[in-house]
């Protein structure tokens, strides 16, 4: 009660921006590290929400919160590439069969 649908939509936008950044980088990357990806998503989520709340829940702060929520996982995942040794095995996708 008392919360507008627009505010809920803004909140949802920030929440869904963080995994989208990690997903897009994960699709094009050959490296994999599940722990760093999970930490990157949570740090992007916290950064986006903190930006939105700190700057008075306005339109501008929502926009910057979404941008930071999207960009933070991308930066963290790119920054972890020199330390990641696991590579994704694309050969196993060749023999993938649905049931």
JSON list of C-alpha atoms in Angstrom, two decimals:
[
{"chain": "A", "resi": 1, "resn": "UNK", "atom": "CA", "xyz": [0.00, 0.00, 0.00]},
{"chain": "A", "resi": 2, "resn": "UNK", "atom": "CA", "xyz": [1.16, 3.49, -0.78]},
{"chain": "A", "resi": 3, "resn": "UNK", "atom": "CA", "xyz": [3.89, 2.49, -3.25]},
{"chain": "A", "resi": 4, "resn": "UNK", "atom": "CA", "xyz": [3.33, 3.54, -6.84]},
{"chain": "A", "resi": 5, "resn": "UNK", "atom": "CA", "xyz": [3.61, 1.13, -9.73]},
{"chain": "A", "resi": 6, "resn": "UNK", "atom": "CA", "xyz": [6.25, 3.39, -11.27]},
{"chain": "A", "resi": 7, "resn": "UNK", "atom": "CA", "xyz": [8.49, 3.05, -8.21]},
{"chain": "A", "resi": 8, "resn": "UNK", "atom": "CA", "xyz": [8.12, -0.75, -8.31]},
{"chain": "A", "resi": 9, "resn": "UNK", "atom": "CA", "xyz": [8.99, -0.69, -12.02]},
{"chain": "A", "resi": 10, "resn": "UNK", "atom": "CA", "xyz": [12.09, 1.42, -11.35]},
{"chain": "A", "resi": 11, "resn": "UNK", "atom": "CA", "xyz": [13.17, -0.97, -8.61]},
{"chain": "A", "resi": 12, "resn": "UNK", "atom": "CA", "xyz": [12.69, -3.93, -10.95]},
{"chain": "A", "resi": 13, "resn": "UNK", "atom": "CA", "xyz": [14.72, -2.25, -13.69]},
{"chain": "A", "resi": 14, "resn": "UNK", "atom": "CA", "xyz": [17.73, -1.92, -11.42]},
{"chain": "A", "resi": 15, "resn": "UNK", "atom": "CA", "xyz": [17.36, -5.51, -10.21]},
{"chain": "A", "resi": 16, "resn": "UNK", "atom": "CA", "xyz": [17.21, -6.97, -13.73]},
{"chain": "A", "resi": 17, "resn": "UNK", "atom": "CA", "xyz": [20.03, -4.82, -15.16]},
{"chain": "A", "resi": 18, "resn": "UNK", "atom": "CA", "xyz": [22.74, -6.56, -13.10]},
{"chain": "A", "resi": 19, "resn": "UNK", "atom": "CA", "xyz": [22.20, -10.12, -14.40]},
{"chain": "A", "resi": 20, "resn": "UNK", "atom": "CA", "xyz": [21.75, -8.80, -17.94]},
{"chain": "A", "resi": 21, "resn": "UNK", "atom": "CA", "xyz": [25.25, -7.33, -17.93]},
{"chain": "A", "resi": 22, "resn": "UNK", "atom": "CA", "xyz": [26.73, -10.60, -16.72]},
{"chain": "A", "resi": 23, "resn": "UNK", "atom": "CA", "xyz": [24.66, -12.62, -19.19]},
{"chain": "A", "resi": 24, "resn": "UNK", "atom": "CA", "xyz": [25.75, -10.60, -22.20]},
{"chain": "A", "resi": 25, "resn": "UNK", "atom": "CA", "xyz": [29.42, -10.89, -21.24]},
{"chain": "A", "resi": 26, "resn": "UNK", "atom": "CA", "xyz": [28.98, -14.59, -20.49]},
{"chain": "A", "resi": 27, "resn": "UNK", "atom": "CA", "xyz": [27.51, -15.31, -23.91]},
{"chain": "A", "resi": 28, "resn": "UNK", "atom": "CA", "xyz": [30.52, -13.88, -25.74]},
{"chain": "A", "resi": 29, "resn": "UNK", "atom": "CA", "xyz": [33.23, -15.03, -23.35]},
{"chain": "A", "resi": 30, "resn": "UNK", "atom": "CA", "xyz": [35.15, -18.27, -23.45]},
{"chain": "A", "resi": 31, "resn": "UNK", "atom": "CA", "xyz": [36.19, -18.01, -19.80]},
{"chain": "A", "resi": 32, "resn": "UNK", "atom": "CA", "xyz": [34.01, -19.13, -16.92]},
{"chain": "A", "resi": 33, "resn": "UNK", "atom": "CA", "xyz": [34.08, -18.45, -13.22]},
{"chain": "A", "resi": 34, "resn": "UNK", "atom": "CA", "xyz": [30.78, -18.86, -11.43]},
{"chain": "A", "resi": 35, "resn": "UNK", "atom": "CA", "xyz": [31.88, -17.31, -8.13]},
{"chain": "A", "resi": 36, "resn": "UNK", "atom": "CA", "xyz": [33.16, -14.09, -9.68]},
{"chain": "A", "resi": 37, "resn": "UNK", "atom": "CA", "xyz": [30.05, -13.82, -11.83]},
{"chain": "A", "resi": 38, "resn": "UNK", "atom": "CA", "xyz": [27.77, -14.19, -8.82]},
{"chain": "A", "resi": 39, "resn": "UNK", "atom": "CA", "xyz": [29.76, -11.62, -6.85]},
{"chain": "A", "resi": 40, "resn": "UNK", "atom": "CA", "xyz": [29.69, -9.28, -9.84]},
{"chain": "A", "resi": 41, "resn": "UNK", "atom": "CA", "xyz": [25.91, -9.52, -10.10]},
{"chain": "A", "resi": 42, "resn": "UNK", "atom": "CA", "xyz": [25.41, -8.80, -6.40]},
{"chain": "A", "resi": 43, "resn": "UNK", "atom": "CA", "xyz": [27.87, -5.91, -6.43]},
{"chain": "A", "resi": 44, "resn": "UNK", "atom": "CA", "xyz": [26.12, -4.43, -9.47]},
{"chain": "A", "resi": 45, "resn": "UNK", "atom": "CA", "xyz": [22.77, -4.81, -7.76]},
{"chain": "A", "resi": 46, "resn": "UNK", "atom": "CA", "xyz": [23.98, -3.15, -4.56]},
{"chain": "A", "resi": 47, "resn": "UNK", "atom": "CA", "xyz": [25.71, -0.33, -6.45]},
{"chain": "A", "resi": 48, "resn": "UNK", "atom": "CA", "xyz": [22.63, 0.38, -8.55]},
{"chain": "A", "resi": 49, "resn": "UNK", "atom": "CA", "xyz": [20.25, 0.37, -5.59]},
{"chain": "A", "resi": 50, "resn": "UNK", "atom": "CA", "xyz": [22.60, 2.49, -3.48]},
{"chain": "A", "resi": 51, "resn": "UNK", "atom": "CA", "xyz": [22.87, 5.07, -6.28]},
{"chain": "A", "resi": 52, "resn": "UNK", "atom": "CA", "xyz": [19.11, 5.19, -6.72]},
{"chain": "A", "resi": 53, "resn": "UNK", "atom": "CA", "xyz": [18.42, 5.54, -2.98]},
{"chain": "A", "resi": 54, "resn": "UNK", "atom": "CA", "xyz": [21.30, 7.93, -2.24]},
{"chain": "A", "resi": 55, "resn": "UNK", "atom": "CA", "xyz": [20.24, 10.44, -4.88]},
{"chain": "A", "resi": 56, "resn": "UNK", "atom": "CA", "xyz": [16.63, 10.77, -3.71]},
{"chain": "A", "resi": 57, "resn": "UNK", "atom": "CA", "xyz": [14.77, 8.14, -5.78]},
{"chain": "A", "resi": 58, "resn": "UNK", "atom": "CA", "xyz": [14.42, 10.45, -8.80]},
{"chain": "A", "resi": 59, "resn": "UNK", "atom": "CA", "xyz": [14.34, 9.73, -12.52]},
{"chain": "A", "resi": 60, "resn": "UNK", "atom": "CA", "xyz": [17.97, 10.74, -12.96]},
{"chain": "A", "resi": 61, "resn": "UNK", "atom": "CA", "xyz": [19.17, 8.59, -10.09]},
{"chain": "A", "resi": 62, "resn": "UNK", "atom": "CA", "xyz": [17.17, 5.65, -11.45]},
{"chain": "A", "resi": 63, "resn": "UNK", "atom": "CA", "xyz": [18.87, 6.06, -14.84]},
{"chain": "A", "resi": 64, "resn": "UNK", "atom": "CA", "xyz": [22.33, 6.18, -13.30]},
{"chain": "A", "resi": 65, "resn": "UNK", "atom": "CA", "xyz": [21.44, 3.30, -10.97]},
{"chain": "A", "resi": 66, "resn": "UNK", "atom": "CA", "xyz": [20.45, 1.16, -13.96]},
{"chain": "A", "resi": 67, "resn": "UNK", "atom": "CA", "xyz": [23.64, 2.07, -15.81]},
{"chain": "A", "resi": 68, "resn": "UNK", "atom": "CA", "xyz": [25.82, 1.23, -12.82]},
{"chain": "A", "resi": 69, "resn": "UNK", "atom": "CA", "xyz": [23.86, -1.94, -12.12]},
{"chain": "A", "resi": 70, "resn": "UNK", "atom": "CA", "xyz": [24.50, -3.05, -15.71]},
{"chain": "A", "resi": 71, "resn": "UNK", "atom": "CA", "xyz": [28.11, -1.84, -16.00]},
{"chain": "A", "resi": 72, "resn": "UNK", "atom": "CA", "xyz": [29.49, -3.03, -12.66]},
{"chain": "A", "resi": 73, "resn": "UNK", "atom": "CA", "xyz": [29.26, -6.78, -13.46]},
{"chain": "A", "resi": 74, "resn": "UNK", "atom": "CA", "xyz": [30.77, -6.14, -16.88]},
{"chain": "A", "resi": 75, "resn": "UNK", "atom": "CA", "xyz": [33.77, -4.34, -15.39]},
{"chain": "A", "resi": 76, "resn": "UNK", "atom": "CA", "xyz": [34.28, -6.94, -12.65]},
{"chain": "A", "resi": 77, "resn": "UNK", "atom": "CA", "xyz": [34.05, -9.88, -15.05]},
{"chain": "A", "resi": 78, "resn": "UNK", "atom": "CA", "xyz": [36.43, -8.24, -17.55]},
{"chain": "A", "resi": 79, "resn": "UNK", "atom": "CA", "xyz": [38.79, -7.44, -14.69]},
{"chain": "A", "resi": 80, "resn": "UNK", "atom": "CA", "xyz": [38.81, -11.06, -13.57]},
{"chain": "A", "resi": 81, "resn": "UNK", "atom": "CA", "xyz": [39.89, -12.47, -16.96]},
{"chain": "A", "resi": 82, "resn": "UNK", "atom": "CA", "xyz": [43.65, -12.41, -16.20]},
{"chain": "A", "resi": 83, "resn": "UNK", "atom": "CA", "xyz": [42.98, -14.46, -13.05]},
{"chain": "A", "resi": 84, "resn": "UNK", "atom": "CA", "xyz": [40.55, -16.96, -14.61]},
{"chain": "A", "resi": 85, "resn": "UNK", "atom": "CA", "xyz": [42.04, -20.19, -15.91]},
{"chain": "A", "resi": 86, "resn": "UNK", "atom": "CA", "xyz": [38.90, -22.18, -16.61]},
{"chain": "A", "resi": 87, "resn": "UNK", "atom": "CA", "xyz": [37.64, -22.11, -20.17]},
{"chain": "A", "resi": 88, "resn": "UNK", "atom": "CA", "xyz": [34.22, -23.17, -21.34]},
{"chain": "A", "resi": 89, "resn": "UNK", "atom": "CA", "xyz": [34.25, -26.42, -23.33]},
{"chain": "A", "resi": 90, "resn": "UNK", "atom": "CA", "xyz": [32.31, -25.56, -26.47]},
{"chain": "A", "resi": 91, "resn": "UNK", "atom": "CA", "xyz": [32.86, -29.08, -27.87]},
{"chain": "A", "resi": 92, "resn": "UNK", "atom": "CA", "xyz": [30.32, -30.53, -25.46]},
{"chain": "A", "resi": 93, "resn": "UNK", "atom": "CA", "xyz": [27.63, -28.37, -27.07]},
{"chain": "A", "resi": 94, "resn": "UNK", "atom": "CA", "xyz": [28.19, -30.17, -30.37]},
{"chain": "A", "resi": 95, "resn": "UNK", "atom": "CA", "xyz": [26.85, -33.43, -28.92]},
{"chain": "A", "resi": 96, "resn": "UNK", "atom": "CA", "xyz": [24.05, -31.91, -26.84]},
{"chain": "A", "resi": 97, "resn": "UNK", "atom": "CA", "xyz": [20.71, -33.63, -27.31]},
{"chain": "A", "resi": 98, "resn": "UNK", "atom": "CA", "xyz": [17.37, -32.65, -25.87]},
{"chain": "A", "resi": 99, "resn": "UNK", "atom": "CA", "xyz": [15.24, -35.31, -24.31]}
]
